Each structure stands twice: as C-alpha cells, then as structure tokens.
CSV table of C-alpha atoms and ligand atoms in Angstrom, one decimal:
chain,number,residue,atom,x,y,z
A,1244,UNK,CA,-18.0,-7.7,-17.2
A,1245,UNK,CA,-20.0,-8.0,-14.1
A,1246,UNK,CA,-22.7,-5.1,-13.3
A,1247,UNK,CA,-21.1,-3.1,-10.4
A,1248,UNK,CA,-24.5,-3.0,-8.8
A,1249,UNK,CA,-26.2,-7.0,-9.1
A,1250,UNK,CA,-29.9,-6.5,-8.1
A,1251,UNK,CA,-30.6,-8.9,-4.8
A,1252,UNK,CA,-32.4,-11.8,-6.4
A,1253,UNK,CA,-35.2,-13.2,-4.8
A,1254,UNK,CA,-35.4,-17.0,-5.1
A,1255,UNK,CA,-39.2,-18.6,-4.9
A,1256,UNK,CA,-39.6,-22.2,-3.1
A,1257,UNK,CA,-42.9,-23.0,-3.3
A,1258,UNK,CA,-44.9,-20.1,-1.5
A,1259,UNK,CA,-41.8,-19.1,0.5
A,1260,UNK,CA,-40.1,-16.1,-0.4
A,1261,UNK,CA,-36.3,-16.7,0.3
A,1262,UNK,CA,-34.0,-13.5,0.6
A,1263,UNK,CA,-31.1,-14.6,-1.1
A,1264,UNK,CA,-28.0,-12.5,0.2
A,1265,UNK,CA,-24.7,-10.5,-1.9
A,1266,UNK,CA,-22.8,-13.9,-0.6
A,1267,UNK,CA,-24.8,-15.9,-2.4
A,1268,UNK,CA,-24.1,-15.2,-5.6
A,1269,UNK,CA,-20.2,-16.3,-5.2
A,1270,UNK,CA,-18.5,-19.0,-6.9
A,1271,UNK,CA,-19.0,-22.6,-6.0
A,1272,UNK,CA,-15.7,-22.9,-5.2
A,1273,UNK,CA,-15.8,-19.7,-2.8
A,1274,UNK,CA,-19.2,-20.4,-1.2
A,1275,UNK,CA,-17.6,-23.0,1.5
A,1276,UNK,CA,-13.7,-21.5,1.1
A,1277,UNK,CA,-12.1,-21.0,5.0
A,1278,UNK,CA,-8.8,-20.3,5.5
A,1279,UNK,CA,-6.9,-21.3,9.1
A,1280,UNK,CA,-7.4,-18.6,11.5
A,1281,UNK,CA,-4.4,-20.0,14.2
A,1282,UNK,CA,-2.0,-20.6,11.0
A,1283,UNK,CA,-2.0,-16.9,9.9
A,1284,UNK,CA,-2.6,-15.0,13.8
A,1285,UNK,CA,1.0,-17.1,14.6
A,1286,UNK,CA,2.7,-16.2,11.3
A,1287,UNK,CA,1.8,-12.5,11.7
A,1288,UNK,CA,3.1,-12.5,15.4
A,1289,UNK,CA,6.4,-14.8,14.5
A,1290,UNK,CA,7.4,-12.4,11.6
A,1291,UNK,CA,7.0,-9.6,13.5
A,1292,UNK,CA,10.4,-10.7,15.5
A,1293,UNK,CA,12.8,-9.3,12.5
A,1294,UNK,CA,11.8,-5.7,13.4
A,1295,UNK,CA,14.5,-3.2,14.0
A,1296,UNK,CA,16.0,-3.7,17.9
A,1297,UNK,CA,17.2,0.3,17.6
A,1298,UNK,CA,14.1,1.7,16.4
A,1299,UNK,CA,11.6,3.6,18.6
A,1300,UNK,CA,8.6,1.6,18.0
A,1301,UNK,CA,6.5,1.0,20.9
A,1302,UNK,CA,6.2,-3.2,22.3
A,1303,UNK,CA,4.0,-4.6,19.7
A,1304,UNK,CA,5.1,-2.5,17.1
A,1305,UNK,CA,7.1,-3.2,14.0
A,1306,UNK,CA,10.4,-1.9,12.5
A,1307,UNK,CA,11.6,-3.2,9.3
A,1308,UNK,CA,12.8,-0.8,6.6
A,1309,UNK,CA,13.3,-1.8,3.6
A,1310,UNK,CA,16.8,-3.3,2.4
A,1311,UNK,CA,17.6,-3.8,5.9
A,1312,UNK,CA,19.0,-6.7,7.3
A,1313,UNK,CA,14.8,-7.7,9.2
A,1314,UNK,CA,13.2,-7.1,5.7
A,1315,UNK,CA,16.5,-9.8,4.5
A,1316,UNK,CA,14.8,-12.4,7.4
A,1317,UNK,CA,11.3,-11.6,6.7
A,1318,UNK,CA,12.0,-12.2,2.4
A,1319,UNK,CA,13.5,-15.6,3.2
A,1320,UNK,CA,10.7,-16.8,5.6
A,1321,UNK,CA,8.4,-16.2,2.8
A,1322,UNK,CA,10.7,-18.0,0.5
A,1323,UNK,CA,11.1,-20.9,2.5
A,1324,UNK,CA,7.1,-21.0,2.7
A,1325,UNK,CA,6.1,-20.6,-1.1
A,1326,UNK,CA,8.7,-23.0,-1.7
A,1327,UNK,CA,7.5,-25.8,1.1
A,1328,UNK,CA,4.2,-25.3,-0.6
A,1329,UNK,CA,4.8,-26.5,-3.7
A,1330,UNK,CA,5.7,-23.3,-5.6
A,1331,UNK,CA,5.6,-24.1,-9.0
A,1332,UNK,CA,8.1,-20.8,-10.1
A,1333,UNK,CA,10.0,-18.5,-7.7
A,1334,UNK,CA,12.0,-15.5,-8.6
A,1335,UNK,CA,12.9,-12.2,-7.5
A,1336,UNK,CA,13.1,-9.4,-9.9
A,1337,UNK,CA,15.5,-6.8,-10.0
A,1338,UNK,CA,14.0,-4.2,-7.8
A,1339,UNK,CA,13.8,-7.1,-5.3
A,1340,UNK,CA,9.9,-8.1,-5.1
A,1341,UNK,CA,9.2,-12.0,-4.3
A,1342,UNK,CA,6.8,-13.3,-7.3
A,1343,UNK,CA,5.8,-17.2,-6.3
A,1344,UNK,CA,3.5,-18.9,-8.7
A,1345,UNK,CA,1.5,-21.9,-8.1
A,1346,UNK,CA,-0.4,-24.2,-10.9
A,1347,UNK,CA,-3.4,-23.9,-12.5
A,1348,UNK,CA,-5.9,-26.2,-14.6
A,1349,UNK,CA,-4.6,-24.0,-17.8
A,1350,UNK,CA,-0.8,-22.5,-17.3
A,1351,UNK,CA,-1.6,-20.8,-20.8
A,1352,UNK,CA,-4.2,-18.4,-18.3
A,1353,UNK,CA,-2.3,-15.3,-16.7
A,1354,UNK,CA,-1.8,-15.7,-12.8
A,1355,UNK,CA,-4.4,-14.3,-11.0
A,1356,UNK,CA,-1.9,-12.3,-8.3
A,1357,UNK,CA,-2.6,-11.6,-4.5
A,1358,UNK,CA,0.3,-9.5,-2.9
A,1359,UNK,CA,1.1,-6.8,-0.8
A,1360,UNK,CA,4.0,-5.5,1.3
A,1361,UNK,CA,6.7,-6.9,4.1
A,1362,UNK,CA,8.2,-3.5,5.0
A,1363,UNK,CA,7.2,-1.4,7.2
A,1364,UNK,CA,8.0,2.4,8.4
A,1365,UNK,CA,10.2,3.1,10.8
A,1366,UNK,CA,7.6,3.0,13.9
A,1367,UNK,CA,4.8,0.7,12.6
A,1368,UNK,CA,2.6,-1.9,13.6
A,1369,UNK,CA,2.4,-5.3,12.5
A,1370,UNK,CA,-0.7,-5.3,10.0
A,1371,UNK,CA,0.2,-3.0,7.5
A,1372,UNK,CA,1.7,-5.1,4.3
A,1373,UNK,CA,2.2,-8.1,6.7
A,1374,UNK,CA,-1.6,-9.0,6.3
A,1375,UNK,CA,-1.2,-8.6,2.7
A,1376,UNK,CA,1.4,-11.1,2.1
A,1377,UNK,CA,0.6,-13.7,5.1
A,1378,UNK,CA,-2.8,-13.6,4.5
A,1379,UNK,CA,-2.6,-14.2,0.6
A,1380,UNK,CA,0.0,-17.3,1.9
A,1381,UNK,CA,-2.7,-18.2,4.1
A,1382,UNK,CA,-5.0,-18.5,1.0
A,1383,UNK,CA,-2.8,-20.5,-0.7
A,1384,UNK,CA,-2.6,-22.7,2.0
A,1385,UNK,CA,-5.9,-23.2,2.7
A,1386,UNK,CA,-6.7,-24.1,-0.9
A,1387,UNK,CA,-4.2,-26.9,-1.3
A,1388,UNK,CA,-5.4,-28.0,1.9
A,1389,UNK,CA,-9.2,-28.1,1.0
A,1390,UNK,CA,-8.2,-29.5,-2.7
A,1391,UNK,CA,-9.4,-27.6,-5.0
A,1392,UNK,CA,-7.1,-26.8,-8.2
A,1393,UNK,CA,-8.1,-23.2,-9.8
A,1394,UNK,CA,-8.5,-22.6,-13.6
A,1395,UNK,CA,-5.8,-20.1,-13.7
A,1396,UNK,CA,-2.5,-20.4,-12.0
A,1397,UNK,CA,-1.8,-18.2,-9.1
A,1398,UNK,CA,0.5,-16.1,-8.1
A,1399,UNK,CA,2.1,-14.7,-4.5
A,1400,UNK,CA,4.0,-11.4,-4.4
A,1401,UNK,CA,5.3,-9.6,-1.7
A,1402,UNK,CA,6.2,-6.3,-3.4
A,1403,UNK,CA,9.3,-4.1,-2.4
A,1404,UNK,CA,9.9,-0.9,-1.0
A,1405,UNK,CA,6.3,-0.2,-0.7
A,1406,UNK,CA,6.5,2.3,2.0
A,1407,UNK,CA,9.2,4.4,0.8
A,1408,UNK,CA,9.9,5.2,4.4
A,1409,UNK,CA,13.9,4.5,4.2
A,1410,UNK,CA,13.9,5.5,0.2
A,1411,UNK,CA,11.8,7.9,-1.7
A,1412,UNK,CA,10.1,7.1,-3.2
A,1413,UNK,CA,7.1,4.7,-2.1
A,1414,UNK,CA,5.7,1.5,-4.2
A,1415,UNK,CA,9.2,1.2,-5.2
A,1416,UNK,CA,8.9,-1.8,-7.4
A,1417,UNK,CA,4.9,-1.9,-8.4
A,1418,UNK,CA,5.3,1.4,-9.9
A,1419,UNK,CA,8.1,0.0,-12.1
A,1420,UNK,CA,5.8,-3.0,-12.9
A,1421,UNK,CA,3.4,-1.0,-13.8
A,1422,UNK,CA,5.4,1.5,-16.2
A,1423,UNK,CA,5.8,3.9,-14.0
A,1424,UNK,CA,8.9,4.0,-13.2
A,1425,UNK,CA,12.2,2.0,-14.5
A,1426,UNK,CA,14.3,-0.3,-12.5
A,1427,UNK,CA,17.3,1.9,-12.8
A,1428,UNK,CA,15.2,4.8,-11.5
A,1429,UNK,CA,14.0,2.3,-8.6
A,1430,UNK,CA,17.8,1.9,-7.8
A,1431,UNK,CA,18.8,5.0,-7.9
A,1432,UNK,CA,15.7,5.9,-5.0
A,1433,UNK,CA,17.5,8.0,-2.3
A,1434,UNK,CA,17.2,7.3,1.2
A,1435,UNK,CA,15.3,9.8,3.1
A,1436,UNK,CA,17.5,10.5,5.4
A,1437,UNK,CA,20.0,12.4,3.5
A,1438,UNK,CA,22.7,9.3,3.9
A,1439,UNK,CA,23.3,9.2,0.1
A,1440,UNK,CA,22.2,5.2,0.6
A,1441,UNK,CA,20.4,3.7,-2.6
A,1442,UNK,CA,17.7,0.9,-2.6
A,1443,UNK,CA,19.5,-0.4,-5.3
A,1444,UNK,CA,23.0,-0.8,-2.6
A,1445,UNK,CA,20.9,-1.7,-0.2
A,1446,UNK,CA,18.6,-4.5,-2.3
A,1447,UNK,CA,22.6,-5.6,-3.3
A,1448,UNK,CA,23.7,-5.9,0.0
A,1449,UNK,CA,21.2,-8.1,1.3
A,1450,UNK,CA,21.4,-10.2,-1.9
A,1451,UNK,CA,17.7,-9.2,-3.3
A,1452,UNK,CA,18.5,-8.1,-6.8
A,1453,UNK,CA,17.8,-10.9,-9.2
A,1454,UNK,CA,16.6,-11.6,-12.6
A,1455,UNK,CA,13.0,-12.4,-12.6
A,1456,UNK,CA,10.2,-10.3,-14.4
A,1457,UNK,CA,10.2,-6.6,-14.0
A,1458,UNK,CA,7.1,-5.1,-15.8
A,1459,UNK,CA,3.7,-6.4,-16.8
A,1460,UNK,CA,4.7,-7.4,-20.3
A,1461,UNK,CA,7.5,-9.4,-18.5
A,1462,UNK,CA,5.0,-10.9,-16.1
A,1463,UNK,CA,1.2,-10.2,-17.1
A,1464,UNK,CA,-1.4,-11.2,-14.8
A,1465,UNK,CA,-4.9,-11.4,-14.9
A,1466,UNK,CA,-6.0,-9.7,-12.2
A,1467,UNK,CA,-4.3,-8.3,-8.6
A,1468,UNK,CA,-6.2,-8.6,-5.2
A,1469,UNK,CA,-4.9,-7.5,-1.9
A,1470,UNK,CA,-5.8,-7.2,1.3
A,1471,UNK,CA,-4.8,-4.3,3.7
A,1472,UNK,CA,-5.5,-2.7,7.1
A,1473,UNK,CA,-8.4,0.1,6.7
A,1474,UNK,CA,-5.8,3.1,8.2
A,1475,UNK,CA,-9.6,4.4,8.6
A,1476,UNK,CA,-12.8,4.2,10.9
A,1477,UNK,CA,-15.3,3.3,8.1
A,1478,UNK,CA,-15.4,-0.2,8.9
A,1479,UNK,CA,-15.5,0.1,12.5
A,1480,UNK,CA,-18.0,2.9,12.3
A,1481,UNK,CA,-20.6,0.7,10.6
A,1482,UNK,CA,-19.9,-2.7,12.6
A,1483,UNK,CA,-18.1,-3.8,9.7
A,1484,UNK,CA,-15.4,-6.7,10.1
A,1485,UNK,CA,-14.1,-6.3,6.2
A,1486,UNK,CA,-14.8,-3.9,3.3
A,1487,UNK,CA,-14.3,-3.8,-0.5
A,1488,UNK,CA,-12.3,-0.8,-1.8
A,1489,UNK,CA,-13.9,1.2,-4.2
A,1490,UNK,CA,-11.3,3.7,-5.2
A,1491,UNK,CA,-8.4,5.6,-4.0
A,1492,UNK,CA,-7.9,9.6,-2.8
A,1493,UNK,CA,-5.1,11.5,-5.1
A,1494,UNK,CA,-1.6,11.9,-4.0
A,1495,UNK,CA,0.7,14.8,-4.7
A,1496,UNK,CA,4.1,14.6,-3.3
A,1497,UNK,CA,6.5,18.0,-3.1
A,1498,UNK,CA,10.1,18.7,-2.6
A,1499,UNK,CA,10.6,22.3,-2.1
A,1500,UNK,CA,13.9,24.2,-1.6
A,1501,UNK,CA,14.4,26.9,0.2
A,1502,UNK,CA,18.3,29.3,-0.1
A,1503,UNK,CA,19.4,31.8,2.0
A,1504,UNK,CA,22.6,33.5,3.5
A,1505,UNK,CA,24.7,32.3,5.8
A,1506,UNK,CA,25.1,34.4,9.0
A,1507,UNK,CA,25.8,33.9,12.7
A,1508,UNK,CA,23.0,32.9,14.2
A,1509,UNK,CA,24.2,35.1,17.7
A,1510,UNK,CA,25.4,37.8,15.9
A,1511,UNK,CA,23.4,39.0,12.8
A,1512,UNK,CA,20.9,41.9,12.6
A,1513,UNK,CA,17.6,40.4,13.0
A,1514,UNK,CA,16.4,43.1,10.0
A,1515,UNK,CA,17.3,41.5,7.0
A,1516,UNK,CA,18.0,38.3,7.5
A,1517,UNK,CA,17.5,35.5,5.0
A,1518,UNK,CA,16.7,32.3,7.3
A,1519,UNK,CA,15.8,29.5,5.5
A,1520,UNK,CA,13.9,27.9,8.4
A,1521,UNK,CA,12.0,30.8,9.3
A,1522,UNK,CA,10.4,30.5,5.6
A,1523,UNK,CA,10.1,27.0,5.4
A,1524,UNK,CA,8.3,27.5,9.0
A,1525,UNK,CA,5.4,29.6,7.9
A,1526,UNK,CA,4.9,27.4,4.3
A,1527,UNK,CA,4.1,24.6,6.8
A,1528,UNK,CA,1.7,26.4,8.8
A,1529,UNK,CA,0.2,27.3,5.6
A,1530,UNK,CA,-0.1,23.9,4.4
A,1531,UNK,CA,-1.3,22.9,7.3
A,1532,UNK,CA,-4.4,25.8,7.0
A,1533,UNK,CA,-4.8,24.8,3.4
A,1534,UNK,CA,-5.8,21.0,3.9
A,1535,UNK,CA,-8.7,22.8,5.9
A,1536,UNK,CA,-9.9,24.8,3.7
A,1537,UNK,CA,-9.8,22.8,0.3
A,1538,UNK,CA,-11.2,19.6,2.8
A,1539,UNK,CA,-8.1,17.7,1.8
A,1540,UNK,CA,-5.1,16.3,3.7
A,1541,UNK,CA,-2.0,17.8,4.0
A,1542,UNK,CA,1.3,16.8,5.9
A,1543,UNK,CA,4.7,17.7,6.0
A,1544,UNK,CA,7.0,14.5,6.3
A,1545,UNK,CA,10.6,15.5,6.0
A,1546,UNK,CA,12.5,18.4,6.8
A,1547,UNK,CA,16.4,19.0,6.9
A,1548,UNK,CA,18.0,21.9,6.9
A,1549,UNK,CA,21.9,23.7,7.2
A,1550,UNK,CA,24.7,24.5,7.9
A,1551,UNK,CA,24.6,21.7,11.1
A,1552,UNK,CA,25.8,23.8,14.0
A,1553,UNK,CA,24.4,25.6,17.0
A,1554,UNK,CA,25.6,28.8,15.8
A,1555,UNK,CA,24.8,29.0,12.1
A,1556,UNK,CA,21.8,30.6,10.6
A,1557,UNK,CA,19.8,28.3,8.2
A,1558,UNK,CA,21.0,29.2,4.5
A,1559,UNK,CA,19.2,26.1,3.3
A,1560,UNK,CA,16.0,24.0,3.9
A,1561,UNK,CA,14.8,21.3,2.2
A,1562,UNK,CA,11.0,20.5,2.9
A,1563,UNK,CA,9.2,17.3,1.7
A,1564,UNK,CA,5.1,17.4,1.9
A,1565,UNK,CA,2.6,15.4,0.7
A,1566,UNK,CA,-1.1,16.8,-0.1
A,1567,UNK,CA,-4.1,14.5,-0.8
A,1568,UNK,CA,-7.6,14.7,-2.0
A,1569,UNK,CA,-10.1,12.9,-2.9
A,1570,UNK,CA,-11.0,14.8,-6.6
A,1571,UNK,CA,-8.4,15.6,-8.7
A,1572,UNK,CA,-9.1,19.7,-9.3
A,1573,UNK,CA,-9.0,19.2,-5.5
A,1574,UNK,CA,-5.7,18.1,-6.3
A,1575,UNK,CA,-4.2,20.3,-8.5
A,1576,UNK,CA,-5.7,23.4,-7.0
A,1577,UNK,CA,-4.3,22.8,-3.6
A,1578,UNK,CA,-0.8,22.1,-5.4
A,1579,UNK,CA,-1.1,25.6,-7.2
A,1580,UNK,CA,-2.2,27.3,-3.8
A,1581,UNK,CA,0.7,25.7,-1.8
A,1582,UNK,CA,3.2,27.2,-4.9
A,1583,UNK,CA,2.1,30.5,-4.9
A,1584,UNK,CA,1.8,30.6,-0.6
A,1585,UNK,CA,5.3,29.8,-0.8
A,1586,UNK,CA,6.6,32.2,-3.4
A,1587,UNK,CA,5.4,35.3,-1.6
A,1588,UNK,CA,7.2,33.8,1.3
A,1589,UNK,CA,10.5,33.6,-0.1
A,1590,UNK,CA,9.8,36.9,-1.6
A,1591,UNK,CA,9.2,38.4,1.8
A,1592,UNK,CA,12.3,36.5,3.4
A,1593,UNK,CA,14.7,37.1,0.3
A,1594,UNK,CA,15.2,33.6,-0.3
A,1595,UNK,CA,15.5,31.7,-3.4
A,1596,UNK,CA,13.1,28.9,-4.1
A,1597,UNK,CA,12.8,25.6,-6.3
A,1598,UNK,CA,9.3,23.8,-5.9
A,1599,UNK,CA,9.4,19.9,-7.6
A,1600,UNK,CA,6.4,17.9,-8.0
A,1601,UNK,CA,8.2,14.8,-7.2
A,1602,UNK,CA,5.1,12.0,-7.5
A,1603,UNK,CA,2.0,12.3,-8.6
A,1604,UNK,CA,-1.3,9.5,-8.2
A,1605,UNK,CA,-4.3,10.9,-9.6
A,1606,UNK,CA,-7.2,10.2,-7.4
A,1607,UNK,CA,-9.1,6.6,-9.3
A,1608,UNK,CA,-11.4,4.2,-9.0
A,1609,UNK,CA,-10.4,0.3,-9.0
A,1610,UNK,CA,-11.5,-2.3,-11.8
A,1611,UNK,CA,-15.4,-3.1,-11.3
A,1612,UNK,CA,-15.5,-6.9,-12.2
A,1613,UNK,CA,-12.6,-7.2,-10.0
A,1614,UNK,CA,-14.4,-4.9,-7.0
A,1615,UNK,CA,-17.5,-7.1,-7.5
A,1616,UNK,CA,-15.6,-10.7,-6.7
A,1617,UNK,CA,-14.8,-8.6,-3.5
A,1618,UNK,CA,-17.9,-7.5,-2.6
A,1619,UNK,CA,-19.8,-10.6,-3.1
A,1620,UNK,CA,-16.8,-12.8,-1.4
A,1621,UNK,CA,-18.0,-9.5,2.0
A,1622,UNK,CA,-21.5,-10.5,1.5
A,1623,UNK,CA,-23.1,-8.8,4.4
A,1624,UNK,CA,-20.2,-8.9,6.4
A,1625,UNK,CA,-18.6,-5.7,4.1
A,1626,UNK,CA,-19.1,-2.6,3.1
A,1627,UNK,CA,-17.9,-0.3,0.3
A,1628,UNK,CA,-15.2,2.0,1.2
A,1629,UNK,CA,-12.3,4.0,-0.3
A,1630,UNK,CA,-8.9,4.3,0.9
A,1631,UNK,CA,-7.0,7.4,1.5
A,1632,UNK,CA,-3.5,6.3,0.8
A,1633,UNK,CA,-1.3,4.5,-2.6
A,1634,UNK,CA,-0.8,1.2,-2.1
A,1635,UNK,CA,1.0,-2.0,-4.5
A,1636,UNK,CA,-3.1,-2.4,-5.7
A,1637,UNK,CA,-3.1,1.4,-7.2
A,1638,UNK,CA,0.1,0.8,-9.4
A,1639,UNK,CA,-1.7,-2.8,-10.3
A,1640,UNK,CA,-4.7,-1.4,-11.1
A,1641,UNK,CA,-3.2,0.5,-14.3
A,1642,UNK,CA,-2.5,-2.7,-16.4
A,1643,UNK,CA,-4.7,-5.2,-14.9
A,1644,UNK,CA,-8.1,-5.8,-13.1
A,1645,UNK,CA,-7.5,-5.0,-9.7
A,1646,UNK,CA,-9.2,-4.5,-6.2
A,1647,UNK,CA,-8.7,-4.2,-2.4
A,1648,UNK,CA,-9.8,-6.1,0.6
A,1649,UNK,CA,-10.2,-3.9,3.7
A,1650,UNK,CA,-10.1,-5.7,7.5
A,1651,UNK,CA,-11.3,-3.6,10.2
A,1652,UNK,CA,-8.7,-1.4,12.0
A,1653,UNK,CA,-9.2,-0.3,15.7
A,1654,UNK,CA,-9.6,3.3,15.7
A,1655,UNK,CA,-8.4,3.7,12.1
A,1656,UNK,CA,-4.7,3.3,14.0
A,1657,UNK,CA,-1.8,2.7,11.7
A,1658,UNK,CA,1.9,3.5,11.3
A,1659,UNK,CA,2.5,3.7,14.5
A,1660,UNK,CA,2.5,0.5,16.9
A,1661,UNK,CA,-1.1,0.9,18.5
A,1662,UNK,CA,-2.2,-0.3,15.2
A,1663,UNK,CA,-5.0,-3.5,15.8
A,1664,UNK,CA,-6.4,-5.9,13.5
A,1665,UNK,CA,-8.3,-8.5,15.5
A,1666,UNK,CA,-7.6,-12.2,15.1
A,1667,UNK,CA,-11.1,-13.0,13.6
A,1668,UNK,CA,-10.7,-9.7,11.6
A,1669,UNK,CA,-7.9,-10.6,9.9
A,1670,UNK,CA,-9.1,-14.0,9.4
A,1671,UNK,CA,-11.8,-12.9,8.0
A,1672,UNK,CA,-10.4,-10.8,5.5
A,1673,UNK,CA,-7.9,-13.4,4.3
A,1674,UNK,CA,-11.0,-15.6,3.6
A,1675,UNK,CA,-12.6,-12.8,2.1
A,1676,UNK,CA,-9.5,-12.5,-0.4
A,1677,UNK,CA,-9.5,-16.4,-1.0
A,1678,UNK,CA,-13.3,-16.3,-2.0
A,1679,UNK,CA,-12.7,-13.4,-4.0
A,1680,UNK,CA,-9.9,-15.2,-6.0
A,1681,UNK,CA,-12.3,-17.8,-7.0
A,1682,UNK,CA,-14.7,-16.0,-8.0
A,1683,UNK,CA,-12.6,-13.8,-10.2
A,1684,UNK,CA,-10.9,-17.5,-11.7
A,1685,UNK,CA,-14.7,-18.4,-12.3
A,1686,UNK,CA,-14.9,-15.3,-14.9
A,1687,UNK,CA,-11.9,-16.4,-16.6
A,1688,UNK,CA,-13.1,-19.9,-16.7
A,1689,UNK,CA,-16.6,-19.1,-17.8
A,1690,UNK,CA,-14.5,-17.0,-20.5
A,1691,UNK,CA,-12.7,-19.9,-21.8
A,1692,UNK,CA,-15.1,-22.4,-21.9
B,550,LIG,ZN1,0.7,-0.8,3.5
C-alpha cells in the first residue's frame, strides 16, 4: 500500500536542483496516456438525445429515468460500443447494470472496473453519470488506440438505477453488488411516485434483466474508479480543472407517516382538527432549521398526501426526507432530533405517527492506494476534495479498492439542466481516470511479479 501522503522528491542533475512534481511519480504507462477530447464532447452531446420529450427539463438538459424506454436507447448505444471495441465479455446482470470486460496480459488478475451511471433524474443535466460511463469508454478507447495492453483485464460498467429518482431507492444495483441489498429487494424498489411500478417490471419491459454476475463474489474486481461531476464549488473555487475524492458525507434517508381524520375541509371546526398536512408542514420547517443548526444538510424530497379532492381534509401524509452530514454523531443526532421534533408534533395535532429509517450510508473515507493513483494521475492540475452525495463508488468502495475522479462543475450546478462541465474539463478528467487506471494496474503488476 502506497503512503497517502508521498513526500515531493527532489531529483539532483548535476548542480541543478529539479522540482520534480505529484505527476511525476505516475506509471510509465500513464505518464504520456491522452484520451480524444472531440470523441467523448460528441458522445456526451449525441446520447443526450434519448432524454424524456415530456419532461420539464430546460434545452440542454437531460431526462432519462430509469427503465424507461431513453435509458433502453442509451443501454444499447453503449452495447453496440463495448462490443465494436473488441469486448472480450458482455453481460447484463439481473438488476440490469451493463458489465463489459476487455483483456488483460493475466485474465487470472481481477478487472480493474471504471463505471458510473446512464440515468438521470427527472430534470437533469447531461454530466451527471454520463461522464462516468462515456468518459471510462473514452479510456478504453484511447488505450487500444495508443497500444498499450494492461496487466489486468478491465472492465466497463454503467451501473443501474443509480439515481433512484423514478424508484426508491438510489444505487439500485451497486448496493446489491456490494451486499447491500438483494436483487429481489432491487426489484421490488417502488417507484416514487406512488404508481405501484417496480424496477424489476420496468427493467422486464425494456428487456434489461439478464443473467450475468450480481455480487462481488459473482464478479470480483480489483479495484473501481469513476469519474463524476463535482455537484460542488471546490474545484472551481481553487482554479482547479479535476480533483481526487477523499471521502464521502453520511446519508440518512426517512419515510415518515403521518394519520389523521377525515373531515370536510369547508365545513369542520377548525378547533380540533387532525390535518395531516398541517403536521407534516411544520416537521419540514423544522428540518429545514435543523440542517442549520447541526451544520448539516437537510431536504425534503417527496411528499403525497390524501384523500385527493378539493374538499377533503388531509387524514394522511406521507413525507420522504433525506439528512446529510459529514461525521457520523452528526448523523445520528440530527436523525434523533428530527424523531423527537416530529413526535411532539403529532402529539399536538392528534395524529398518529410511524418514522422508518429507510437507507442509511455512514459518512467514509475511500481506499488510499486507490486515492493515490488519482491524485498522482491530477498532479498539479487536482485537488483533494470530498463529495457530499452516494454515488456507484461508495457501494464499491466496501469490497474493493475504490476512488473518485472529480471534473470541475460551473457553479457547483447539478440536477437540474444549467449543469456545465467544460469540454477540456471533461476531457481532462477522463484522462485523469485513464492514468489513474494504470497506475493502479502497475501495483498489481509490481504485486505479481
Ligand atoms: Zn451521479
């Protein structure tokens, strides 16, 4: 294992003193590695066509849920390109993810993985998960292109479902490679919107539920990179085209339930009435005070409530909310505080309540040897950065050396269609990603020689 923290060497030629940089100290094969800026700036724009035509995503954005008929057109583009170049394996596992491998010097070597995300939310932009998967393509590309062969085989994924924006819940099929969750369990993941629609049905329907591996033990591999959009202002803060990902900010996700009475909404004494909505009201303005006060994040992503009608008080009210922070007492103690906020609310409304912890990611660092092929592959282009969000890389991360590639994000904009990437940014950050590959495959081979 690699020190997190290399000291900067300082190389003597005669009575020079050369400063030798962070970059210099990557693989061989990474020192001169480029990959084809104009190849993945087209791809990113052409695949952005399957997006939803009935969303309400600004021009520019992108739609595509998952299971839907644009995430179907988006799955078989990427087919058709890991197969044109030269995919040694393709399958697609049962919770639908795309897993493309490509040959190694020694096939008896784990893949080293780079994948990330084709879905999107409903009103997103075009970099989120699209970078991942195009720009780890673009990799692959670039390496058959400049000739090199790696020691260990590799491996392309574009993991499903990892926005959980049209099923709950998110990282749909990394969590179940990663032992987190089961494949039934990833079927049975309800859609958000109340519809009764399962990801299983909708993987079905589209013809995305097959037999390759599930799990790690099914599939191991030896380490997963993966490049994503900031969705922060650290990099652009500090001039910063790309970044490696130190660690990740703890996510609690709540359902909370909320009975009543039915009543006439015109009619019935204001004095006494149990209104679903008028509780579930205030918890939200008290999670929204909380995230203040504990210097965490709060946010309140799904409501629904009934019965539907214009003249019905609200006997029920389901709330969905998500709380982040970056320790993990942090964590827990705004999880407690929310609990016991919204008991004496239902107390003081009458109404009956039912809080669920319905996913939990403990705040965590990623794997350092792993973090150090990234940060040497930055050089003094990066920085050091943590992300505030789960992505496919924090499921990874718990069965195999893992680490994150950030590329600079115009005003930290994403999920939502103003979300920029720049062409040399996201260039950049694929290269980044390729270098880092190598230089994690020269571990292994220095391992096996
Ligand atoms: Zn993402």
């Amino acid at each position: 294992m690699l020190a997190r923290n290399l000291p900067r060497p300082v190389r003597r030629v005669g009575s020079h003193v050369l400063k030798r940089t962070y970059a210099d100290l990557n693989a061989p094969a990474a020192q001169s590695f480029k990959v084809n800026s104009d190849r993945l700036w087209n791809d990113i724009h052409h695949t952005a066509q399957w997006s939803s035509p009935n969303a309400t995503t600004e021009a520019g954005g992108l739609s595509r849920l998952s299971g839907t008929i644009e995430d179907k057109m988006a799955r078989d583009w990427f087919h058709d390109q890991v197969k044109s170049l030269g995919a040694k394996t393709y399958a697609i596992n049962a919770t639908g993810s795309q897993i493309a491998t490509f040959e190694g010097q020694d096939s008896s070597v784990p893949p080293i993985a780079m994948g990330s995300h084709l879905d999107s939310v409903a009103t997103g932009g075009r970099f989120d998960g699209p970078l991942g998967v195009i720009g780890a393509l673009e990799v692959v590309r670039s390496l058959k292109q400049q000739g090199g062969k790696t020691h260990a085989p590799i491996a392309l994924i574009n993991w499903t479902n990892e926005e959980g924006a049209r099923f709950f819940p998110p990282l749909g099929s990394s969590c179940v490679y990663a032992g987190q969750s089961t494949v039934d369990a990833a079927h049975e993941s309800k859609a958000n919107n109340g519809s009764g629609e399962t990801l299983g049905a909708a993987l079905q329907a589209i013809g995305y539920v097959g037999d390759g591996p599930n799990t790690f033990q099914d599939f191991p591999m030896s380490a997963h990179f993966e490049i994503h959009v900031e969705q922060a202002r650290t990099l652009e803060t500090a001039g910063k085209p790309v970044g490696w990902v130190e660690s990740w900010q703890g996510i609690s996700v709540f359902e909370l339930t909320l009975r009543g009475e039915d009543g006439h909404a015109n009619t019935y004494a204001m004095h006494g009435r149990r209104d679903t909505l008028v509780g579930a009201s205030k918890i939200i303005a008290e999670l929204d005070t909380l995230a203040y006060i504990a210097d965490g994040y709060t946010t309140t992503t799904n409501i629904q409530s009934g019965p539907v009608g214009s003249c019905n008080i609200q006997s029920w009210t389901k709330v969905v909310f998500c709380l982040m922070h970056q320790q993990l007492a942090g964590l827990e103690g705004m999880g407690s505080q929310i609990a016991a906020k919204a008991r004496s609310i239902a107390n003081m409304h009458g109404l009956e309540l039912d809080v669920k912890r319905i996913m939990h990611l403990e705040p965590g660092t990623f794997w350092p040897e792993a973090i150090d092929c990234v940060k040497r592959a930055c050089g003094d282009r990066g920085i050091g950065a943590k992300t505030l969000t789960a992505h496919d890389s924090t499921m990874t991360t718990l069965v195999c050396p893992t680490a994150m590639v950030f590329a600079r994000a115009k005003d930290g904009i994403s999920h939502a269609a103003k979300e920029w990437t720049s062409k040399e940014d996201c260039a950049e950050s694929a290269t980044v990603l390729g270098k880092a590959v190598l230089n994690f495959d020269q571990l292994l081979k220095n391992k096996s020689a």
